[in-house]
XYZ file of C-alpha atoms in Angstrom:
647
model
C 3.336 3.451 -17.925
C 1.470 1.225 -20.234
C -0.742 3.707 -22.085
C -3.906 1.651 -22.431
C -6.561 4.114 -21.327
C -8.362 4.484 -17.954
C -10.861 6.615 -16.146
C -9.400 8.489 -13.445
C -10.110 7.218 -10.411
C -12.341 10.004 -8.845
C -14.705 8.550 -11.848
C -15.707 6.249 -9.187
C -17.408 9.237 -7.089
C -20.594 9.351 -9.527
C -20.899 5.291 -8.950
C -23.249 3.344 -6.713
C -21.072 0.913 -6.166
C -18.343 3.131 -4.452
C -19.842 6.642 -4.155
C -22.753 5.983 -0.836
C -19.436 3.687 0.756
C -17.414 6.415 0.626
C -19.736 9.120 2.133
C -20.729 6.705 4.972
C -17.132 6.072 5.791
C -16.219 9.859 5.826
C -19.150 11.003 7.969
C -17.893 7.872 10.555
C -14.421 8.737 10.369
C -15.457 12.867 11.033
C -17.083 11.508 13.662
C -14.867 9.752 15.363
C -12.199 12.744 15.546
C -15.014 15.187 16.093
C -16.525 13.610 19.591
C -12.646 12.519 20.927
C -11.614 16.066 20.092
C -14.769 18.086 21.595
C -14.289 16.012 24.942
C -10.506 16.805 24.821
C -11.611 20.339 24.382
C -14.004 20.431 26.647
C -12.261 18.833 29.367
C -8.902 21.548 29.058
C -11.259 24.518 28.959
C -14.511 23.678 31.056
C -12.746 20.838 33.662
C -14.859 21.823 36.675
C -17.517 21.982 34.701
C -16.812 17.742 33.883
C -13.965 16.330 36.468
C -11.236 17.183 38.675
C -8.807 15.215 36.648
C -6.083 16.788 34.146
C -6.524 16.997 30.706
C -3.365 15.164 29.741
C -4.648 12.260 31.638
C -7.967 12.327 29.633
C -6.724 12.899 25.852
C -4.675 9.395 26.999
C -7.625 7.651 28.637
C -9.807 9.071 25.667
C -7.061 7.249 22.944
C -6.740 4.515 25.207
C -10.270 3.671 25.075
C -11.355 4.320 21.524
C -8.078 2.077 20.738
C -8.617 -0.766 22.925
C -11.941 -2.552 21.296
C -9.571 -3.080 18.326
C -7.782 -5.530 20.352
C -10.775 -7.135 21.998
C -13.495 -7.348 19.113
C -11.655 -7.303 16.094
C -11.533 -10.875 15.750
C -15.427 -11.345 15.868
C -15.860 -8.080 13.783
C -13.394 -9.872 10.774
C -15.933 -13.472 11.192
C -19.215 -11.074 11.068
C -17.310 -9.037 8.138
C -17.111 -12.593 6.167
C -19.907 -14.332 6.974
C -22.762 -11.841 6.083
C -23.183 -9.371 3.556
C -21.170 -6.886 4.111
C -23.671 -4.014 3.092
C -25.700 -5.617 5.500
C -22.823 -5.518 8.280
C -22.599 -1.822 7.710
C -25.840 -0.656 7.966
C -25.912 -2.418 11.191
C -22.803 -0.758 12.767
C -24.196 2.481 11.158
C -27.587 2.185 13.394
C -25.561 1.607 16.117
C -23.761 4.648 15.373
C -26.821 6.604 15.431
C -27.304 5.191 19.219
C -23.722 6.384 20.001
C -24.276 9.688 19.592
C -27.571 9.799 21.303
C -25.646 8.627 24.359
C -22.745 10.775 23.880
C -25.366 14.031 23.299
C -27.020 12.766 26.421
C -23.175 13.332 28.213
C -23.182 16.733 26.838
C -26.342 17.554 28.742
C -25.710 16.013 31.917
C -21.682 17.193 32.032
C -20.940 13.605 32.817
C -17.645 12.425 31.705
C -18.089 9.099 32.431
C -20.972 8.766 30.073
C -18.522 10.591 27.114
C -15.862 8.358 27.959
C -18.100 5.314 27.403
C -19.313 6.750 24.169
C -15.730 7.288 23.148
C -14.938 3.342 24.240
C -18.121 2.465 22.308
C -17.262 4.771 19.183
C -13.918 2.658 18.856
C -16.113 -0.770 18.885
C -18.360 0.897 16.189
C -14.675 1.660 14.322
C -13.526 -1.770 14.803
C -16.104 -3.916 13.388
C -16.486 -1.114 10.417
C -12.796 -1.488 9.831
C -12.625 -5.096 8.488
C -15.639 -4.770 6.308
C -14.836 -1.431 5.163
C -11.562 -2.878 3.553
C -13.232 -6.246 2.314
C -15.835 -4.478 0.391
C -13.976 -3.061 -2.084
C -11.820 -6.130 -3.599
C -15.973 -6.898 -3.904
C -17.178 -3.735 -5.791
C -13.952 -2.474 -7.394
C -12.075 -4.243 -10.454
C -8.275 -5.092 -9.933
C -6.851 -2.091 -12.115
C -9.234 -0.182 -9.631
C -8.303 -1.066 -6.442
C -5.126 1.748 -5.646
C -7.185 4.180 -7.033
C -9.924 3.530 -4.364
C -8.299 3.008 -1.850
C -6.270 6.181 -2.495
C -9.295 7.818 -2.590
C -10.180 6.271 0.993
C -7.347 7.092 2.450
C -7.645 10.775 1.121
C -11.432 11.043 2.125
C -10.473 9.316 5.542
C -7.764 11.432 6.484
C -9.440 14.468 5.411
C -12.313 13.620 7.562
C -10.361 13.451 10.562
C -9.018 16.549 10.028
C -11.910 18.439 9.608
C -13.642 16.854 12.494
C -10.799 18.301 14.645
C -11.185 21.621 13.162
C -14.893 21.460 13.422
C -14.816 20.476 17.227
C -12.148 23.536 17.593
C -14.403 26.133 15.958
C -17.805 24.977 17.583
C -15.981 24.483 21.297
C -14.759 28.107 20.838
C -18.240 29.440 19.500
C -20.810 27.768 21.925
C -20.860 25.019 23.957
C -24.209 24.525 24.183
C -24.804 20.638 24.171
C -28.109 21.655 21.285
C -25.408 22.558 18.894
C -23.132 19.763 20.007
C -25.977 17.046 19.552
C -26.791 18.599 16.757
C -23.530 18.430 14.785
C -22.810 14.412 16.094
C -26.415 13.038 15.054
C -26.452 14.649 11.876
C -23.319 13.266 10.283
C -24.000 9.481 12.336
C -27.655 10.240 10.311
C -25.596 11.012 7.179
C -23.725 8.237 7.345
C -26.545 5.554 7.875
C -28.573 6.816 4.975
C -25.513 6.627 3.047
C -25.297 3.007 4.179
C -29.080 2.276 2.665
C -27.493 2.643 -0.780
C -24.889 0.444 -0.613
C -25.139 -2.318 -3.066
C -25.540 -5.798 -2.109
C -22.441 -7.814 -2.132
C -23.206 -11.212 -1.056
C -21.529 -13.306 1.694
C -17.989 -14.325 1.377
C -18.223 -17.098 3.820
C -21.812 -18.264 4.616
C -20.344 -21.627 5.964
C -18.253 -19.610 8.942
C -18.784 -20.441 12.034
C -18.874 -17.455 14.213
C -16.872 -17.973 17.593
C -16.335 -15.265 20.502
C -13.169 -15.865 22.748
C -11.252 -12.132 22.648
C -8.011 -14.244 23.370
C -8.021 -17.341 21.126
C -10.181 -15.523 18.588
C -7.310 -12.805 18.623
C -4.657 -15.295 18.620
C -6.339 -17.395 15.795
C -6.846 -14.711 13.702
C -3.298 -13.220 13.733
C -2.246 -16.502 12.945
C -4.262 -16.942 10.375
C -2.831 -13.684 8.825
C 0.534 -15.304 9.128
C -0.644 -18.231 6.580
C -2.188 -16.138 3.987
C 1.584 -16.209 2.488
C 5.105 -14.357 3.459
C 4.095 -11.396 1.009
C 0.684 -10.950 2.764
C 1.525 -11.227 6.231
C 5.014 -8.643 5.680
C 2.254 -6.307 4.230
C 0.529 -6.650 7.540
C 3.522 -5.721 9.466
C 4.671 -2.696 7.128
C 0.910 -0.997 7.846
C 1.119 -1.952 11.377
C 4.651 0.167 11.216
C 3.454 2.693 9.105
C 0.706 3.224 12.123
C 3.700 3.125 14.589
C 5.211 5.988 12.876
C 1.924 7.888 12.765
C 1.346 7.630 16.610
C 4.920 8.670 17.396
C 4.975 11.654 14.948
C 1.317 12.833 15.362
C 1.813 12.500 18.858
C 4.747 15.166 18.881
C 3.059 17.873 16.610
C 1.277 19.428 19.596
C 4.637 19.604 21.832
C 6.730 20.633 18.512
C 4.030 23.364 17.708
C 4.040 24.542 21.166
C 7.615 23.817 23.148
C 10.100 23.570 19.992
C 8.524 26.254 17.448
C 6.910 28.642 20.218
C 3.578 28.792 18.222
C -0.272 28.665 19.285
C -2.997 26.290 19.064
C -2.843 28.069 15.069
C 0.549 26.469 14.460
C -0.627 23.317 15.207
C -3.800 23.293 13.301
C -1.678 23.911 10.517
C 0.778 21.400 11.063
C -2.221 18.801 11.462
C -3.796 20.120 8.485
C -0.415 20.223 6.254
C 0.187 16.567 7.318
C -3.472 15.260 6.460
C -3.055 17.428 2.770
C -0.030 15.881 2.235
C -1.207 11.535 2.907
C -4.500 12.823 1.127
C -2.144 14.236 -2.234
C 0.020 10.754 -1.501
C -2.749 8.687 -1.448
C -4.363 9.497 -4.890
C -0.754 9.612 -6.493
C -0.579 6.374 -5.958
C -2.947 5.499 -9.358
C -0.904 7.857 -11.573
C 2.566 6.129 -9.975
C 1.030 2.968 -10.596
C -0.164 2.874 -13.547
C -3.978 2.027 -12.093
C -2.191 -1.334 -11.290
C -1.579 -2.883 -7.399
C 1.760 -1.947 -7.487
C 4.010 -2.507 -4.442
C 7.500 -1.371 -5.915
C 6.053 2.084 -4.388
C 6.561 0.858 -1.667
C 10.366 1.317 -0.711
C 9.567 4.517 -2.390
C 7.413 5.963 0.324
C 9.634 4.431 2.882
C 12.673 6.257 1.852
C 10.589 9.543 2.054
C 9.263 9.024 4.931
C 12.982 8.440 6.713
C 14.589 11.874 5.029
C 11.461 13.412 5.895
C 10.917 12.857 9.095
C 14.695 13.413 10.127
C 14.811 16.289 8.370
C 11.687 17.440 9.685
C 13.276 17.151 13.564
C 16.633 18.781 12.168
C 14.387 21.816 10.604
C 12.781 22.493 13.589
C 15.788 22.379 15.788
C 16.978 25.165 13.334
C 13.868 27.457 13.272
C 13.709 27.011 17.051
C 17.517 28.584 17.478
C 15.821 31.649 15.620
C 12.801 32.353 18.001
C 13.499 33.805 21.515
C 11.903 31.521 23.826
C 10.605 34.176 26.202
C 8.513 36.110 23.393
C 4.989 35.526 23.615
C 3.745 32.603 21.508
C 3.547 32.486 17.491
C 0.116 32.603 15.646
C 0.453 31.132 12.668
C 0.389 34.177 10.398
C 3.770 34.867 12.470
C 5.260 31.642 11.859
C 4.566 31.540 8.279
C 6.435 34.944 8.299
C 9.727 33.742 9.810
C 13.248 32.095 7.749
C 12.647 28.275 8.438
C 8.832 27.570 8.038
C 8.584 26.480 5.138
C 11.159 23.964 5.410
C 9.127 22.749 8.584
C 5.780 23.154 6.677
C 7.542 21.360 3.300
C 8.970 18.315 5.622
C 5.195 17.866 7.254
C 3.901 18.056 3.671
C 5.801 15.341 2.066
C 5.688 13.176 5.155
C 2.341 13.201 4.587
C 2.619 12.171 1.153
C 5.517 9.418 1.548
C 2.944 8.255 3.990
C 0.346 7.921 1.560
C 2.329 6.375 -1.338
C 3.900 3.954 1.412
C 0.305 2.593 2.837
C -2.231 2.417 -0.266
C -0.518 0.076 -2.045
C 0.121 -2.321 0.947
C -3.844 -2.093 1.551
C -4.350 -2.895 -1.974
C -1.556 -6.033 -2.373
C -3.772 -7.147 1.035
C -6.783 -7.137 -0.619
C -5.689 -8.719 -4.358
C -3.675 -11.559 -2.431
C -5.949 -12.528 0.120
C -8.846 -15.288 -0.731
C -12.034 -13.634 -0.526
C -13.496 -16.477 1.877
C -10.801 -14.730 4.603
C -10.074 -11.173 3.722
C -12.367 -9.331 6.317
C -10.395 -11.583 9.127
C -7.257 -10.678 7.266
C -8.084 -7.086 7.796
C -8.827 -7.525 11.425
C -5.485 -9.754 12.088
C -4.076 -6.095 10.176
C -6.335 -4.445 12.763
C -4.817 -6.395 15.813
C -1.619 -5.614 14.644
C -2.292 -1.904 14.052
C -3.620 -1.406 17.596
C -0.900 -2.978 18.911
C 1.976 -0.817 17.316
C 0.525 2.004 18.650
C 0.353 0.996 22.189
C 3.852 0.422 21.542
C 4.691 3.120 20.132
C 3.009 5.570 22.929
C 4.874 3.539 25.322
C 8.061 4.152 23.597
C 7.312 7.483 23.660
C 6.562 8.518 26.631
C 9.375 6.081 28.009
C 12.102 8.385 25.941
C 10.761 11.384 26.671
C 10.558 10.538 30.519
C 13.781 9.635 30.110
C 15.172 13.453 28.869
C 15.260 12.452 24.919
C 14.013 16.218 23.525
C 10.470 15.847 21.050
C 13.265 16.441 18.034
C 15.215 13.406 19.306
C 12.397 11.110 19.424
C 11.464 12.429 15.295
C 15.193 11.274 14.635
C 14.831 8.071 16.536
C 11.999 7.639 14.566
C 13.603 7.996 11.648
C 16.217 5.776 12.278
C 13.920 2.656 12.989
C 11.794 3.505 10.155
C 15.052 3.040 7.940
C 16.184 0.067 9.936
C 12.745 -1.641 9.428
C 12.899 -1.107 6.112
C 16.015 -2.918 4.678
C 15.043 -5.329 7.069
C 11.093 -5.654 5.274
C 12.719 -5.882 1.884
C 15.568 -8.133 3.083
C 12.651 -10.840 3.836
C 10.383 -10.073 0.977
C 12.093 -9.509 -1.701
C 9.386 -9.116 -3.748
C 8.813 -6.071 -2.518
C 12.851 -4.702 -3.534
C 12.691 -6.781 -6.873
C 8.820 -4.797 -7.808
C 10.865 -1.722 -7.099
C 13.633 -2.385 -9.340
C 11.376 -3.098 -11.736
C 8.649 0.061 -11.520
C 12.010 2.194 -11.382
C 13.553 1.172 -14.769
C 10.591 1.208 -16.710
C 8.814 4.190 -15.647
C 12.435 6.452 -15.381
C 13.990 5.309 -18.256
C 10.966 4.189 -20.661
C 8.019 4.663 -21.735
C 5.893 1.547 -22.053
C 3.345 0.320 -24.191
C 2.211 -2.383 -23.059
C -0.947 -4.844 -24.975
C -2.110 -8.198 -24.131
C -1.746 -8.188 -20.433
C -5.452 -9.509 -20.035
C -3.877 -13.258 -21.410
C -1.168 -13.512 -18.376
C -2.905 -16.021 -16.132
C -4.389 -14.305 -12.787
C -3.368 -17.859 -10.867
C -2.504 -21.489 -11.857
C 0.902 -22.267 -13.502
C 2.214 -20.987 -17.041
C 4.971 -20.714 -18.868
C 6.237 -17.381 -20.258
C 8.060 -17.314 -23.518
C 9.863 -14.005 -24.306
C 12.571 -13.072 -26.556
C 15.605 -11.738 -24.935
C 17.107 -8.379 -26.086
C 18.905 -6.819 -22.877
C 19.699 -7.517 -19.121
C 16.571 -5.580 -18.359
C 13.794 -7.669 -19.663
C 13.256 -9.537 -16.332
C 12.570 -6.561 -14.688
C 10.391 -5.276 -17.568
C 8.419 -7.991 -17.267
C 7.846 -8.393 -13.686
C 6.727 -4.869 -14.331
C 3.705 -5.952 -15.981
C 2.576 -8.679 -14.200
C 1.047 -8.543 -11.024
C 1.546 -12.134 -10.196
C 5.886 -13.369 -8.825
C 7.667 -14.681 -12.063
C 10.152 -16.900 -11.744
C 12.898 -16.552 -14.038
C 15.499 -19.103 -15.310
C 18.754 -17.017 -15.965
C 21.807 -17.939 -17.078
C 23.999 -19.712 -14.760
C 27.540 -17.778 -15.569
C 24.965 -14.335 -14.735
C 23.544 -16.034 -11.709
C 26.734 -16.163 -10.370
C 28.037 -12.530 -10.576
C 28.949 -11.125 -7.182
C 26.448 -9.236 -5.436
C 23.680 -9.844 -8.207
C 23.821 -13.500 -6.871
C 22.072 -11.826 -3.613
C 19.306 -10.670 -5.228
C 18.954 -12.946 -7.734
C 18.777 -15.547 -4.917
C 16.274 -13.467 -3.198
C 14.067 -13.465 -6.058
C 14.017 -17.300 -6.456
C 15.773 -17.172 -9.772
C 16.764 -20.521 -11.325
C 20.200 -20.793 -12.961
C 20.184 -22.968 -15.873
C 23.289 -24.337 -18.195
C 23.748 -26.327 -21.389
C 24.329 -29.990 -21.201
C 27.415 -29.594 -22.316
C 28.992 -27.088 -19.714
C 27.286 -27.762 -16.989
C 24.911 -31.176 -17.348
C 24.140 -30.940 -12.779
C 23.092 -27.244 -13.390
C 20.812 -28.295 -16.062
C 19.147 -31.234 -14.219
C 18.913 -29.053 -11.155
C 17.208 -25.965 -12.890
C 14.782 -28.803 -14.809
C 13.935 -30.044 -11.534
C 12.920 -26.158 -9.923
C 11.061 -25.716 -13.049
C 9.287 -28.894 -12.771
C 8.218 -28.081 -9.071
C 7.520 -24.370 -9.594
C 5.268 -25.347 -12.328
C 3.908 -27.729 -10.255
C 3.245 -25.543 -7.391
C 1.093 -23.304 -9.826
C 3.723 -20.343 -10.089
C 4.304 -18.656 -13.495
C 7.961 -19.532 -15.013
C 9.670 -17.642 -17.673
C 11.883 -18.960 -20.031
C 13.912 -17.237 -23.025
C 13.867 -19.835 -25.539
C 16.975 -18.891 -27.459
C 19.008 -19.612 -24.564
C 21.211 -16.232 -24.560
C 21.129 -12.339 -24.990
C 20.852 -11.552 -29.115
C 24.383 -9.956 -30.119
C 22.372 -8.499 -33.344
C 18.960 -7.712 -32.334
C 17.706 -10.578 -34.176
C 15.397 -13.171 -32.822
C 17.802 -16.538 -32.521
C 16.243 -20.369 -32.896
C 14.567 -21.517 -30.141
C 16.376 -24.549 -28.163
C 14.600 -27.616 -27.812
C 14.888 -27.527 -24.116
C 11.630 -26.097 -23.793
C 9.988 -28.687 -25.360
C 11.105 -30.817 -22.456
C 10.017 -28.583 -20.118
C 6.361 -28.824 -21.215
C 6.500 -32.227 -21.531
C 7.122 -33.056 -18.236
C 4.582 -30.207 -17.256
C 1.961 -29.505 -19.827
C 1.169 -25.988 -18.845
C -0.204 -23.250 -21.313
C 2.630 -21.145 -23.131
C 2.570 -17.638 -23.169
C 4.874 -15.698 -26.190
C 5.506 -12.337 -25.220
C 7.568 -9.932 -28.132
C 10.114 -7.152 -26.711
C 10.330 -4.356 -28.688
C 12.590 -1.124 -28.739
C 15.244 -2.681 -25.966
C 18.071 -3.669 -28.198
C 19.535 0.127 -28.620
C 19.731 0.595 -25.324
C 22.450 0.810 -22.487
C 21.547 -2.859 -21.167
C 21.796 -5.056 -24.622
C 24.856 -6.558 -26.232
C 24.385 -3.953 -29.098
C 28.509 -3.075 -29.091
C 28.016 0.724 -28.290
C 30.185 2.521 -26.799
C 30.383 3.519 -23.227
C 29.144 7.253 -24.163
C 26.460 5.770 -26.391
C 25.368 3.758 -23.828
C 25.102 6.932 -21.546
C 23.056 8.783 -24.367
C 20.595 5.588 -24.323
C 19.401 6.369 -20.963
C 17.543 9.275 -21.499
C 14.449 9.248 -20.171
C 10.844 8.743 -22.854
C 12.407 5.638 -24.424
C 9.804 3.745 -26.144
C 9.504 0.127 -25.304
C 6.775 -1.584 -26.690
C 5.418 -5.450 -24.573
C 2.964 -7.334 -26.295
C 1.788 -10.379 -24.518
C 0.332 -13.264 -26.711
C -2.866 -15.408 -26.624
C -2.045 -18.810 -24.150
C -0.982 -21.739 -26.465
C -1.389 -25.254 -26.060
C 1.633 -27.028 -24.393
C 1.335 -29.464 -27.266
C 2.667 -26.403 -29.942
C 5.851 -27.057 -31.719
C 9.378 -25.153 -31.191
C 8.405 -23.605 -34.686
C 5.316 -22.472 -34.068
C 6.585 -20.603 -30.954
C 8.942 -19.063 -32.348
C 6.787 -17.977 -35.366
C 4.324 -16.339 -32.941
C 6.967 -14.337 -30.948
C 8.400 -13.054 -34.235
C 5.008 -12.137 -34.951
C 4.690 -10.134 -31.833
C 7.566 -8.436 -32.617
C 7.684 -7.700 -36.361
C 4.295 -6.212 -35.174
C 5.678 -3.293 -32.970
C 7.430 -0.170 -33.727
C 11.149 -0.016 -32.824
C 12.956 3.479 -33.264
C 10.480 5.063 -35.372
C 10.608 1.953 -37.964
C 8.559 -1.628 -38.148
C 11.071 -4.280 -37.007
C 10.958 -7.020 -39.671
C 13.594 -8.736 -38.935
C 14.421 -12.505 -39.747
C 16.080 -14.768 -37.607
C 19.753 -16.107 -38.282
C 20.068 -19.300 -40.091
């Protein structure tokens, strides 16, 4: 981790510009689990009091219907989101709020579950036009190096909320259900949450030229579409949250039936399941800024998606196990009981860090959405994110219930589950590599070193550059890609290119292989040619001007080739100095294969320092000069490396 300093993240609870956001989204999102809950409740223990039907049938028309208006109004709710201000927006859909819950109190008193049914159907329109603005804003009020930390704190406070609006609607169902106290309890946090609102700062309008357009089917249509063209690494993001929420509806969906049917507990046992789960994405979700190094980083990605495949199969095989201990015909467990028997902590453990898999997993997709998307487009992003969420979880209660109807046991589905979730996933980072190669790269440097980075501020945030490092070790493309939060292109040597299975993801990566005149002059031309259009396409292109790995830790001339390349394309140069690589495992240093070994341990220091831009007009020498500069400047081993280049 680069130790330039930061505030931590929860920093940003004492500031206007995030604090009265985050309050009014957690008193929405209690809220929303608090009224679906007490008319689940209420329903299962006072039916004839509200209807004749079952309660099964309305928790599903209950999910049904809050879920639905994210298919239908999305697409408007992303055009309001972009053309107006988006405090604005949300003050609006917090005053409608307000009215919700006077409706929904007014069900209480008149035992009418049509009218609470309608209030849960309008309660999911209020949550789908909040939804695109609420991810919008903060790409708006948040700088870049803050954007996984709030969001990680969004997620937490979210999830959280939801959690303890459940528990809330448990206790007060149980206590009274007097619709005073009911009314009571929904008005004041809707209340909460619209004075919240009042502070929200200003942001401006994104896209005051939209024109707004209702059509739920071609609005829909237009908008996941236009997801698709925000770029490949955008729209996979889309479709990894939209799985992530797939995952959520088939697991969540199960902890009932695998509290009740597989581990014999109470109503208890579930709570605590639900309540271990939401502890566990809330601890994920504000890991994510220490992982990350308070940067958007998506090589945590394939992280949280291998956790959350060993997790979740392990969860259905741990549960199979502590259900061969219980006798089914003993009365039920409370959850004092269950924490007492061989096997529940394994269960409780698997819940926990499904949780938080979950959390590292989905933060930093939200916050590559929100740093790659224009800002013109990012609220109809969100809804086209939206579309696609709602969708995966229709599938994924259909799937459900389909498997289950079909005999598959609740521990069977978690394992089928887990399977697709690992299936998904090499076939995510099989299309974006990105997402494998950012991986690679936040695994080596934060397991094996520990960076110091300076000068990241002068790598261009878009338009082309070229990137001028020298090269100590097979690891410095990954070290690099590790600091910037824009693709790099690297040109590689051809003879490396070309090594089996490397090729792959070198080829993935959109490497170009490059080769002297001499050996190879139609590899040279070719590689010339990418860099020409890469450059020209705006992409960043890095280039190690000696031309080979250093075989004695010195920095080699510079070949003229790179002169070439900037005259074709004059783009500004960027020297960047490596520092504290060459006595490791990965350089041509001539240790031996037990030195090499030793040189992995963990707390290396590697020091990056990243130049001011240069004109492409400077000379080969003056390039050179500067990256020996950045070099001779850093510490390496303990010493100053002052090293002159061979003649």
């Amino acid at each position: 981790m680069s130790e330039t300093q930061h505030s931590s993240q929860f920093a940003l609870l004492g500031q206007r510009r995030f604090a009265p956001f985050f309050v009014t989204q957690l008193a929405g999102a209690f809220n929303d689990s608090f009224l679906k809950q007490l008319v689940i409740l209420l329903v299962t223990f006072h039916a004839t009091e509200y209807t004749t039907l079952s309660a099964g049938l309305v928790a599903n028309l209950a999910a049904g219907l809050f879920i639905l208006p994210f298919v239908l109004f999305s697409a408007y709710a992303g055009q309001l989101a972009d053309r107006f201000d988006k405090a604005r927006v949300i003050r609006a859909i917090k005053a409608a709020e307000v009215a919700i819950m006077v409706v929904a109190s007014a069900g209480f008193y008149m035992k009418s579950l049509p009218v609470l049914l309608a209030s849960i159907f309008t309660m999911g329109c209020h949550s789908a036009f909040f939804g695109p603005v609420k991810y919008s804003l903060l790409p708006r009020v948040l700088m870049k190096d803050e954007l996984t930390g709030g969001n990680g704190l969004l997620e937490m406070g979210t999830f959280l909320s939801i959690l303890l609006g459940t528990l809330v609607a448990g206790v007060l169902a149980a206590v009274t259900t007097h619709p005073l106290w009911l009314s009571l309890a929904l008005l004041g946090f809707a209340t909460l949450g619209l004075i919240s609102s009042l502070f929200i700062p200003a942001t401006g309008e994104a896209a005051p030229d939209l024109k707004l357009h209702f059509s739920v089917v071609s609005e829909t249509v237009a908008t996941v579409k236009m997801g698709k063209r925000e770029g490949e690494g955008v729209w996979n993001s889309l479709l990894a949250i939209s799985w992530f929420w797939f995952v959520g509806a088939v697991v969540l969906s199960q902890i009932p039936a695998l509290g009740k049917d597989v581990l014999h507990g109470d109503t208890t046992v579930v709570t605590v399941l639900l309540a271990t789960f939401s502890i566990g994405i809330a601890a994920g979700s504000l890991l994510c800024e220490r992982l990350s190094g308070h940067r958007v980083e998506i090589g945590l990605v394939p992280i949280g998606s291998i956790g959350l495949s060993l997790f979740t199969a392990d969860l259905a095989w741990a549960c199979d196990a502590f259900a061969a201990t219980v006798q089914s015909s003993s009365a039920p467990l409370a959850w004092s009981q269950f924490l007492a028997m061989s096997g529940s902590v394994r269960v409780l453990a698997d819940v926990a860090l499904l949780g938080l898999f979950g959390g590292i997993f989905i933060v930093p997709l939200y916050a590559f959405v929100q740093l790659r998307t224009a800002p013109e487009r990012q609220s109809r992003i969100i809804s086209a994110n939206n579309i696609l969420n709602a969708v995966a979880m229709v599938i994924a209660a259909g799937m459900s219930a389909g498997l289950l109807a079909y005999g598959l046991s609740v521990t069977g589905l978690i394992l089928v589950c887990a399977g697709l979730n690992a299936l998904v996933a090499i076939y995510i980072y099989r299309t974006v590599p990105e997402f494998l190669w950012r991986f690679l790269s936040w695994f080596v440097v934060h397991a094996i070193y520990r960076l110091r980075a300076t000068g990241q501020e002068h790598l261009p945030e878009e338009g082309p550059a070229l990137i001028t490092p020298n090269h100590v070790s097979y690891v410095d493309a990954l070290v690099l890609s590790a600091l910037c939060p824009r693709p790099i292109r690297f040109v590689m040597d051809a003879s490396i290119f070309r090594v089996p299975v490397l090729s792959w993801l070198f080829r993935q990566v959109n490497a170009i292989p490059i080769a002297s005149a001499k050996k190879e002059p139609a590899t040279l031309e070719k590689a010339l040619a990418a860099i020409d259009t890469a450059l020209r396409n705006g992409e960043l292109v890095c280039v190690f001007p000696e031309g080979a790995l250093t075989r004695d830790g010195q920095l080699a001339e510079f070949k003229p080739g790179i002169r070439r390349m900037l005259d074709a394309n004059p783009v500004p140069v960027i020297p960047v100095g490596l520092s504290g690589l060459w006595e490791t495992a990965f350089a041509r240093n001539g240790k031996s294969v037990g030195g090499r070994l030793v040189s992995l341990r963990p707390g290396r220091r590697l020091d990056v320092q990243v130049g001011a831009a240069l004109p492409p007009e400077v000379s080969i020498e003056e390039l050179r000069a500067k990256v020996q500069g950045l070099i001779g400047a850093a510490p390496v081993g303990g010493q100053t490396h002052t090293s002159t280049a061979r003649g």
